[in-house]
Short mmCIF file of N, CA and C and ligand atoms in Angstrom, two decimals:
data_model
loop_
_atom_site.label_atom_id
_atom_site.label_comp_id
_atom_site.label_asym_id
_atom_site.label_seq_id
_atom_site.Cartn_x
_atom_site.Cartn_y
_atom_site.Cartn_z
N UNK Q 624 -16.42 -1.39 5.73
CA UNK Q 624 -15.15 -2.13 5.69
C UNK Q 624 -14.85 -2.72 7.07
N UNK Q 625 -14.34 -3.95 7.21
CA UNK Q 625 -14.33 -4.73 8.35
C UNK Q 625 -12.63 -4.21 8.73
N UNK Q 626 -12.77 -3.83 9.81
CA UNK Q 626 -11.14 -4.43 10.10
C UNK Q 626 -10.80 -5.13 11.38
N UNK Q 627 -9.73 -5.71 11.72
CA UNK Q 627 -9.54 -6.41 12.58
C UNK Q 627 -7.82 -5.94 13.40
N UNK Q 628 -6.90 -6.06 14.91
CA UNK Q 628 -5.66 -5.89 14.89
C UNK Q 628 -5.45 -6.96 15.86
N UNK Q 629 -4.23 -7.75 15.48
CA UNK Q 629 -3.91 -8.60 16.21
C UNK Q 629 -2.24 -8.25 16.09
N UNK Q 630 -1.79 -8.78 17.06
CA UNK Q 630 -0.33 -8.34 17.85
C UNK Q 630 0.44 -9.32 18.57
N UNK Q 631 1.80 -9.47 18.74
CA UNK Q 631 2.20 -9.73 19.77
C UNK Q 631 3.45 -9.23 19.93
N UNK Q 632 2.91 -9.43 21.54
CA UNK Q 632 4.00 -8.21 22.39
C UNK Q 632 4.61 -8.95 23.77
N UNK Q 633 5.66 -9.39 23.81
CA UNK Q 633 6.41 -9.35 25.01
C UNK Q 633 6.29 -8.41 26.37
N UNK Q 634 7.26 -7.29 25.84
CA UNK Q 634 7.02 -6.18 26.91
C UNK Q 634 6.04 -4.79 26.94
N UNK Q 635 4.96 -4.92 26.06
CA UNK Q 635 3.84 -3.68 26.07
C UNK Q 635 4.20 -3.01 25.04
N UNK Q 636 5.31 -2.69 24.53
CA UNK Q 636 5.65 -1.35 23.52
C UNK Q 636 4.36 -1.93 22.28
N UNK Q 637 4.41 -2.90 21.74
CA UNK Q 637 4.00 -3.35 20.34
C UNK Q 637 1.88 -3.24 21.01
N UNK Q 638 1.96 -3.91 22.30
CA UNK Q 638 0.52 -3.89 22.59
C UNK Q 638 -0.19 -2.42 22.57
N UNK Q 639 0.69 -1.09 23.30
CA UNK Q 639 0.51 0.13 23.48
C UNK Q 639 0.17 0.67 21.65
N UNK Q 640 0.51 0.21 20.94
CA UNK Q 640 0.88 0.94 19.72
C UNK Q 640 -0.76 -0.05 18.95
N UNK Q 641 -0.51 -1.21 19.54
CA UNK Q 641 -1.64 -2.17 18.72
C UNK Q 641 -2.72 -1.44 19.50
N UNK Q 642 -2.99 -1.04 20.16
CA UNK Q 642 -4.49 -0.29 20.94
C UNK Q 642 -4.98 0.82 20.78
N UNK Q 643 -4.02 1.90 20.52
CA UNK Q 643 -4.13 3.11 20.02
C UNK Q 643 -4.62 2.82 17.68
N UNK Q 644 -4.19 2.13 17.50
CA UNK Q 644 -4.62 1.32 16.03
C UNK Q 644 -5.53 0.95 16.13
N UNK Q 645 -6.34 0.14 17.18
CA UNK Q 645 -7.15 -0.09 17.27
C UNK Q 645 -8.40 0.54 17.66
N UNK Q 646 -8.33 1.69 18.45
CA UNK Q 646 -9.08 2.72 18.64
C UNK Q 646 -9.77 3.34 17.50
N UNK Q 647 -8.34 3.63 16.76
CA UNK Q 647 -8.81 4.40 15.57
C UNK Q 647 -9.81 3.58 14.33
N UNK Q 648 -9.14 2.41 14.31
CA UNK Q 648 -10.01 1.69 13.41
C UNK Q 648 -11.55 1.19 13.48
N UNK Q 649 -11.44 1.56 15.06
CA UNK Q 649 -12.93 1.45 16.20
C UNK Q 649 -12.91 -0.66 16.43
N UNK Q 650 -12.33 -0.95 16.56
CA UNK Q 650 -12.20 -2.46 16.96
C UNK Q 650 -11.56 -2.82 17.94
N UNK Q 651 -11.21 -4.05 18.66
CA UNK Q 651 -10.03 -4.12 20.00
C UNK Q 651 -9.55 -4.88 19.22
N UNK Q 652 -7.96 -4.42 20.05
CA UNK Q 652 -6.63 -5.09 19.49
C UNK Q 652 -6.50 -6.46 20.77
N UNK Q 653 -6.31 -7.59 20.49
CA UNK Q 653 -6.41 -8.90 20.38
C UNK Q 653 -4.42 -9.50 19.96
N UNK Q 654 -4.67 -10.18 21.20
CA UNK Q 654 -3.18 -10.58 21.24
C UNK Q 654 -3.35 -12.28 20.00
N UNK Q 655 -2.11 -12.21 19.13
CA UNK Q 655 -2.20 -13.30 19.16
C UNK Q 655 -2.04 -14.94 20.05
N UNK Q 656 -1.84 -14.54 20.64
CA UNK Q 656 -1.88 -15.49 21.91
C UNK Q 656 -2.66 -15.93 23.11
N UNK Q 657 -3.52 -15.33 22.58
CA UNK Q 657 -5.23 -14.99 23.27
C UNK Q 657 -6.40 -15.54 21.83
N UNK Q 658 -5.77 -15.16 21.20
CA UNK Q 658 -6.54 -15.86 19.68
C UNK Q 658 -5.72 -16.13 18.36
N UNK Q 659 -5.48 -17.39 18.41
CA UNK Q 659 -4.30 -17.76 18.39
C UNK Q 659 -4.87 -17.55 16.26
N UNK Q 660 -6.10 -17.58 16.15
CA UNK Q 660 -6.54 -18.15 14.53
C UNK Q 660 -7.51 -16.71 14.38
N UNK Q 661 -7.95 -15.81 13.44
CA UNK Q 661 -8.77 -14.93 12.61
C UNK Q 661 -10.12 -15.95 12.97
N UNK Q 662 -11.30 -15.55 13.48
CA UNK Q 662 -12.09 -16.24 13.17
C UNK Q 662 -13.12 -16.20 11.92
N UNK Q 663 -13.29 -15.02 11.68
CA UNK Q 663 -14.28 -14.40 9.92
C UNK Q 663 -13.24 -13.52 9.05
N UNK Q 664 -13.74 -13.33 8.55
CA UNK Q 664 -13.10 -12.90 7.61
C UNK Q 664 -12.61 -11.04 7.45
N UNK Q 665 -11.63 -10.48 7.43
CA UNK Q 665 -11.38 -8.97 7.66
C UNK Q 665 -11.16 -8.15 6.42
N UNK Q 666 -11.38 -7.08 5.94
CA UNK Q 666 -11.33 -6.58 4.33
C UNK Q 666 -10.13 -5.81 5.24
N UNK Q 667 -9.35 -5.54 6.47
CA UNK Q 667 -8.27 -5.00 6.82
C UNK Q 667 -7.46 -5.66 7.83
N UNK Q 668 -6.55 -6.32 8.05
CA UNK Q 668 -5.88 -7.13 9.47
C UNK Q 668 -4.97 -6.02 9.84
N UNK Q 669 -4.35 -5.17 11.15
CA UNK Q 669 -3.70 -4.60 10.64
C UNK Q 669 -2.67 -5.77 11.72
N UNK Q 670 -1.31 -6.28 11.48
CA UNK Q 670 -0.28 -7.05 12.41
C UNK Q 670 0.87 -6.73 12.56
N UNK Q 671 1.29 -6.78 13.64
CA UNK Q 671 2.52 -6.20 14.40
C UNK Q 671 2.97 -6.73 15.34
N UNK Q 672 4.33 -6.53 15.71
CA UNK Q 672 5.45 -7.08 16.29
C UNK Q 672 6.77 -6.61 16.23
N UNK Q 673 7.70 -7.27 17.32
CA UNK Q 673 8.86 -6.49 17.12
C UNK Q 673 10.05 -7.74 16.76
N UNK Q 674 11.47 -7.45 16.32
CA UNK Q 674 12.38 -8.45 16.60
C UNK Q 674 13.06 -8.74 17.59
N UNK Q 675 13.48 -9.49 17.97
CA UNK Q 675 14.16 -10.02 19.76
C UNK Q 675 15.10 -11.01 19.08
N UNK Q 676 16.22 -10.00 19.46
CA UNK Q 676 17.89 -10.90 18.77
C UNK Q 676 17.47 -11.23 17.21
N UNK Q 677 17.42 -9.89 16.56
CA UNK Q 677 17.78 -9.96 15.23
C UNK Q 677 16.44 -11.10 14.48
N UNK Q 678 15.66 -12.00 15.23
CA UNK Q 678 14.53 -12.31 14.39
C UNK Q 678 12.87 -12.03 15.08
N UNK Q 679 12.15 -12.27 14.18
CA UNK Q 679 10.61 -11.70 15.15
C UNK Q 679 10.26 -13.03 15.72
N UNK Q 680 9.42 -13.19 16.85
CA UNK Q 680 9.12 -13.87 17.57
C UNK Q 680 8.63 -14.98 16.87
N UNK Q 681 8.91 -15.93 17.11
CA UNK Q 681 8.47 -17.45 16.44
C UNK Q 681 6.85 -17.75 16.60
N UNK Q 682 6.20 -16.90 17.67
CA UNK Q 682 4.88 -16.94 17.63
C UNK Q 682 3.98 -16.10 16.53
N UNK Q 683 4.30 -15.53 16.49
CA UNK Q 683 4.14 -14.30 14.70
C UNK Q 683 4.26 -14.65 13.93
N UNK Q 684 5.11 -15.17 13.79
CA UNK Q 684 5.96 -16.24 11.99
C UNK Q 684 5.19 -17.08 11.75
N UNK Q 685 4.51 -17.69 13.44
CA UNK Q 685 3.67 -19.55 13.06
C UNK Q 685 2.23 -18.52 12.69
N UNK Q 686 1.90 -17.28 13.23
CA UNK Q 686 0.63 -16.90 12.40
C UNK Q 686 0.11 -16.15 11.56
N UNK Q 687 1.91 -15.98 11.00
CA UNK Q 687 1.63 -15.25 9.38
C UNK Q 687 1.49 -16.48 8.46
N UNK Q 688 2.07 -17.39 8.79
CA UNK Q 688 2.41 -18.65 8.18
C UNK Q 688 1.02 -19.12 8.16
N UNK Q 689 -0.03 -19.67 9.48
CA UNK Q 689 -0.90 -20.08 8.94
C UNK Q 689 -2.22 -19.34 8.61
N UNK Q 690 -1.84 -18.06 8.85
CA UNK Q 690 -2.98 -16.75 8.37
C UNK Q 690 -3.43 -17.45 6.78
N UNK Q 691 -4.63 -17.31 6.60
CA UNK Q 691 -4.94 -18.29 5.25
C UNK Q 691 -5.86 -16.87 4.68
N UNK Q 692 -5.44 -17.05 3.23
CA UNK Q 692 -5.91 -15.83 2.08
C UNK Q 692 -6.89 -15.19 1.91
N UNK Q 693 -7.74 -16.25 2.42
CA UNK Q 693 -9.40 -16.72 2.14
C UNK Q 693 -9.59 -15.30 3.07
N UNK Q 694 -9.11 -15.20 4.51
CA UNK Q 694 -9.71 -14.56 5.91
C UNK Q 694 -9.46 -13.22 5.55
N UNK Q 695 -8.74 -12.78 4.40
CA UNK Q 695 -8.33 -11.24 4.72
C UNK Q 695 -8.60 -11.09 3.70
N UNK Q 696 -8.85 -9.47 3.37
CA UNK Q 696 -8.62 -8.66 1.98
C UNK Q 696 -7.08 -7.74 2.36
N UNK Q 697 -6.40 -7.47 2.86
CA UNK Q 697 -4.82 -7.17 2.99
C UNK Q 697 -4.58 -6.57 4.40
N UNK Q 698 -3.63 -6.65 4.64
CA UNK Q 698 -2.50 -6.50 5.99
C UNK Q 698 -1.92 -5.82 5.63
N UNK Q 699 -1.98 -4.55 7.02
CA UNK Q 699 -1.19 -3.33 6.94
C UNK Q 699 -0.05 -3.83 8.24
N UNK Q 700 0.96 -3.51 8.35
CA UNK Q 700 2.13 -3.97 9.42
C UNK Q 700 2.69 -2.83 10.38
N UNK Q 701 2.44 -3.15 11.38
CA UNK Q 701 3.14 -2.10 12.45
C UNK Q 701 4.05 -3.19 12.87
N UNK Q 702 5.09 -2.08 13.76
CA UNK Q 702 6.07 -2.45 14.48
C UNK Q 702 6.88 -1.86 15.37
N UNK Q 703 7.51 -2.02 16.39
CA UNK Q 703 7.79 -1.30 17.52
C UNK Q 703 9.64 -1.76 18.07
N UNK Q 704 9.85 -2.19 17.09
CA UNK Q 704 11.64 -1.88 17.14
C UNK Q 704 12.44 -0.95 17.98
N UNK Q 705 13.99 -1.49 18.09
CA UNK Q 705 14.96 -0.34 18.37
C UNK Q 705 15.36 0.41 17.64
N UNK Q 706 15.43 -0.62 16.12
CA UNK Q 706 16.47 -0.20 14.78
C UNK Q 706 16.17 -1.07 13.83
N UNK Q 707 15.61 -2.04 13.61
CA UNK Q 707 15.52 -2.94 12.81
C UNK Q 707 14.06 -3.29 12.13
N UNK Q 708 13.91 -3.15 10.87
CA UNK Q 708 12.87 -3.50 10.25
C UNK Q 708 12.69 -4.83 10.08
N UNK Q 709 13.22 -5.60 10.50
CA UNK Q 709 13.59 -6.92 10.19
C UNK Q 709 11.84 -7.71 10.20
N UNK Q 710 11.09 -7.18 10.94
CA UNK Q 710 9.85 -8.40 11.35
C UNK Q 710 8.59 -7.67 10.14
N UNK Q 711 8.93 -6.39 9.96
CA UNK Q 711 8.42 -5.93 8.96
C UNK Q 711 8.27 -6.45 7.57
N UNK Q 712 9.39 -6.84 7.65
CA UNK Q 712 10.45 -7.40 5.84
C UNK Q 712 10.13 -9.15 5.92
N UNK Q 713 10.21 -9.47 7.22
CA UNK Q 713 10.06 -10.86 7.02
C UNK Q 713 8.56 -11.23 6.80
N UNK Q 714 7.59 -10.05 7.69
CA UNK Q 714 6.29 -10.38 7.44
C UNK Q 714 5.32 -10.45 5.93
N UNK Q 715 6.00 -9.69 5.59
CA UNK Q 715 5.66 -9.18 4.34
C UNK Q 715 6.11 -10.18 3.45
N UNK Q 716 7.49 -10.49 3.31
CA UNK Q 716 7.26 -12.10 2.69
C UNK Q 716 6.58 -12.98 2.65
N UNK Q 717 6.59 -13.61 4.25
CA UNK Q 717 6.16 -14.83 4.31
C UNK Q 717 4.32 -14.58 3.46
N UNK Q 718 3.57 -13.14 4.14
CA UNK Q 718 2.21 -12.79 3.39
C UNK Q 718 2.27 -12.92 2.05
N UNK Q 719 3.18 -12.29 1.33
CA UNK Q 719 3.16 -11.80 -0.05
C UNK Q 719 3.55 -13.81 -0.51
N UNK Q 720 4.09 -14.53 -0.43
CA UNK Q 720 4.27 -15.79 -1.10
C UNK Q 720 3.25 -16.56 -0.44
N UNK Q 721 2.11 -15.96 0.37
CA UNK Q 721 0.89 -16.76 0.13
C UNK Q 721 -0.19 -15.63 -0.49
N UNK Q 722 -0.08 -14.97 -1.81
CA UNK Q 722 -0.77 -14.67 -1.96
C UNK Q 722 -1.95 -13.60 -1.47
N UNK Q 723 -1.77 -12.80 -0.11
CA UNK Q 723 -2.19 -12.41 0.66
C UNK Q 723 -1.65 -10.32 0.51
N UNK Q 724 -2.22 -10.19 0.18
CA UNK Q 724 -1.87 -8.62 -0.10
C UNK Q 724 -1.19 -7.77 1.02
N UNK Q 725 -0.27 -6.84 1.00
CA UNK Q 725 0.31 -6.20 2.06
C UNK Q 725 0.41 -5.18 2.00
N UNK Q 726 0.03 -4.03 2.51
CA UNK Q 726 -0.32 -2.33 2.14
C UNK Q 726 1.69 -2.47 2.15
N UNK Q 727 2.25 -1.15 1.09
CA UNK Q 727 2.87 -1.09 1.18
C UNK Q 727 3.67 -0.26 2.43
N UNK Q 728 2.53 0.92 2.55
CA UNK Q 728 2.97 1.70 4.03
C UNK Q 728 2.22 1.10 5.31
N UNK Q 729 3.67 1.09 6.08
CA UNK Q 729 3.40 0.36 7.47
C UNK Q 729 3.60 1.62 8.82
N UNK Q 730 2.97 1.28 9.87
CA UNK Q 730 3.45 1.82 11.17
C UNK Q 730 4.79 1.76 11.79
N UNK Q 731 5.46 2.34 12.09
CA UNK Q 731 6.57 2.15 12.61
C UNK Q 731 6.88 3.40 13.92
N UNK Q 732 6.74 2.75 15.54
CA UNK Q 732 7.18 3.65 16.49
C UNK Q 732 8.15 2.86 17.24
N UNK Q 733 9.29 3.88 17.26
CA UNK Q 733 10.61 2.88 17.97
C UNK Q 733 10.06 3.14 19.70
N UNK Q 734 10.95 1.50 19.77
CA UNK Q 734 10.48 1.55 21.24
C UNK Q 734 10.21 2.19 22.61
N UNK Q 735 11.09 3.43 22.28
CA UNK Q 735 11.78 4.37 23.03
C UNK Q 735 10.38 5.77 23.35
N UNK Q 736 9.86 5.56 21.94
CA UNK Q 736 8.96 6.94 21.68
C UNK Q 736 7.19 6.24 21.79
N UNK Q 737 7.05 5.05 22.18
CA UNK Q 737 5.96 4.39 21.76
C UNK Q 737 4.51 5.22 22.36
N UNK Q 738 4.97 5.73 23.56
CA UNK Q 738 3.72 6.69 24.26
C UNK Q 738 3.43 7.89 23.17
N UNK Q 739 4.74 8.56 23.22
CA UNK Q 739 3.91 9.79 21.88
C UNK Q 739 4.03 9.27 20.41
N UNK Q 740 3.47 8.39 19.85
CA UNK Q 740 3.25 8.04 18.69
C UNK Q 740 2.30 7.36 19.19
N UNK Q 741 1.05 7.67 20.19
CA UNK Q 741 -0.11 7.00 19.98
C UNK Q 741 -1.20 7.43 19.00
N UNK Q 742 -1.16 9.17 19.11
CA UNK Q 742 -1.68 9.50 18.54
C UNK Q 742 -1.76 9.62 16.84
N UNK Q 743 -0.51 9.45 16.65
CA UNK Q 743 -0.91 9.35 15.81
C UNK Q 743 -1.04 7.83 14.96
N UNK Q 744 -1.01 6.84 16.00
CA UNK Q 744 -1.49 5.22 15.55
C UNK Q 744 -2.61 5.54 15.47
N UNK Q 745 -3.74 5.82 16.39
CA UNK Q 745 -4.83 6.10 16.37
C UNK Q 745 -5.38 6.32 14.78
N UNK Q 746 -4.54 7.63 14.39
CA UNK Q 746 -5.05 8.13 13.06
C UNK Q 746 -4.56 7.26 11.66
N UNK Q 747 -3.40 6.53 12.22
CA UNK Q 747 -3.30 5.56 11.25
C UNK Q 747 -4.25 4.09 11.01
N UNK Q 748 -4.98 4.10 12.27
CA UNK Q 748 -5.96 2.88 12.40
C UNK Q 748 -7.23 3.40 11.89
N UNK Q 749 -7.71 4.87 12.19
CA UNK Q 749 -8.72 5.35 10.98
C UNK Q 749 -8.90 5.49 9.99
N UNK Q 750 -7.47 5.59 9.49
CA UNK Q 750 -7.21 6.44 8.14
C UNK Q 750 -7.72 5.03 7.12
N UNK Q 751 -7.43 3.82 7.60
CA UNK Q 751 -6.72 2.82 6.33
C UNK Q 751 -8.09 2.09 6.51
C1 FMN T 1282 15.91 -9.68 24.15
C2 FMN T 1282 15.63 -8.55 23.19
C3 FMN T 1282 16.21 -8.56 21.93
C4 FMN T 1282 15.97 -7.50 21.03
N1 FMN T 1282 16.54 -7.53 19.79
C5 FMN T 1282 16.30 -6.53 18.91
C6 FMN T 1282 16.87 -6.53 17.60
O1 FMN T 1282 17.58 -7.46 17.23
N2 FMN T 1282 16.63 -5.48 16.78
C7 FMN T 1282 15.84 -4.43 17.17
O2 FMN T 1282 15.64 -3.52 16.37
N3 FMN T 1282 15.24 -4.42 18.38
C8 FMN T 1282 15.44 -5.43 19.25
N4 FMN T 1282 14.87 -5.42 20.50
C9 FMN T 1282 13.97 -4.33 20.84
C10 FMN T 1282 12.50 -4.77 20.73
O3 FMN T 1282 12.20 -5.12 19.39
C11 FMN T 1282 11.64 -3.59 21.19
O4 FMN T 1282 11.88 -3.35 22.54
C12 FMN T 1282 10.16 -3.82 20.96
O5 FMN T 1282 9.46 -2.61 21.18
C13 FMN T 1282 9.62 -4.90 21.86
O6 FMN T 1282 8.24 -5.00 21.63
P1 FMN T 1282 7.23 -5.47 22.78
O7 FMN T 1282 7.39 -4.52 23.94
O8 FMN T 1282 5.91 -5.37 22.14
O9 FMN T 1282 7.61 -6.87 23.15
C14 FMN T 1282 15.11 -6.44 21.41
C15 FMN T 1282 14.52 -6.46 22.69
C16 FMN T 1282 14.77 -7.49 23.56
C17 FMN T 1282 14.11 -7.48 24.92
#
């Protein structure tokens, strides 16, 4: 099974959490903003992000938006919040109305705790 993690992160919390996922899944986590497009195809993406003033970063949105169906077999979602699921809920839309499958259980370490919830990202990047 292929998997792949791409991220973006402002201030480290979401990158710290995307690397430890990535460990586990045995792949490197890859900013979207460093690769901005999927280049082959993944039977796992796992993507994450946080919200900043109540919406998720407009750079995330433009690459759930043009994430195309063909490249994935489904997207698992982390996220690294204060309080708000918000980039979670929106991601999962914008995926799910293209057709694009979305594990229903996601990662979630609030910003505060992001160092000790590596371990167990790690095991969530093996597990899936
Ligand atoms: C300017 C700003 C606005 C934020 N707005 C929200 C918000 O509306 N809801 C929330 O739950 N967290 C909010 N946060 C917290 C971030 O989502 C949180 O710190 C997250 O871990 C940032 O991820 P990053 O370090 O990968 O950039 C905000 C943080 C900043 C800096």
């Amino acid at each position: 099974m292929t998997k792949a993690v791409r991220y973006f992160s402002k201030s480290g919390n979401t990158k710290t959490i995307a690397e430890a996922i990535a460990e586990g899944a045995g792949v490197s986590a890859v900013s979207i903003t460093e690769e901005p497009e999927l280049k082959t195809y993944v039977d796992v993406l796992f993507l994450g992000g946080a919200p900043y003033a109540n919406i998720m970063a407009p750079e995330l949105k433009a690459y759930a938006e043009k994430l195309e169906a063909s490249k994935v077999g489904k997207v698992i979602l982390f996220t690294t919040s204060n309080w708000s699921r918000r980039t979670v809920k929106a991601l999962k839309k914008t995926l799910t109305e293209k057709q694009i499958p979305v594990a229903e259980d996601y990662f979630y370490a609030h910003m505060l705790h992001v160092q000790g919830r590596t371990e167990a990202a790690r095991e969530f990047g093996r597990k899936a």
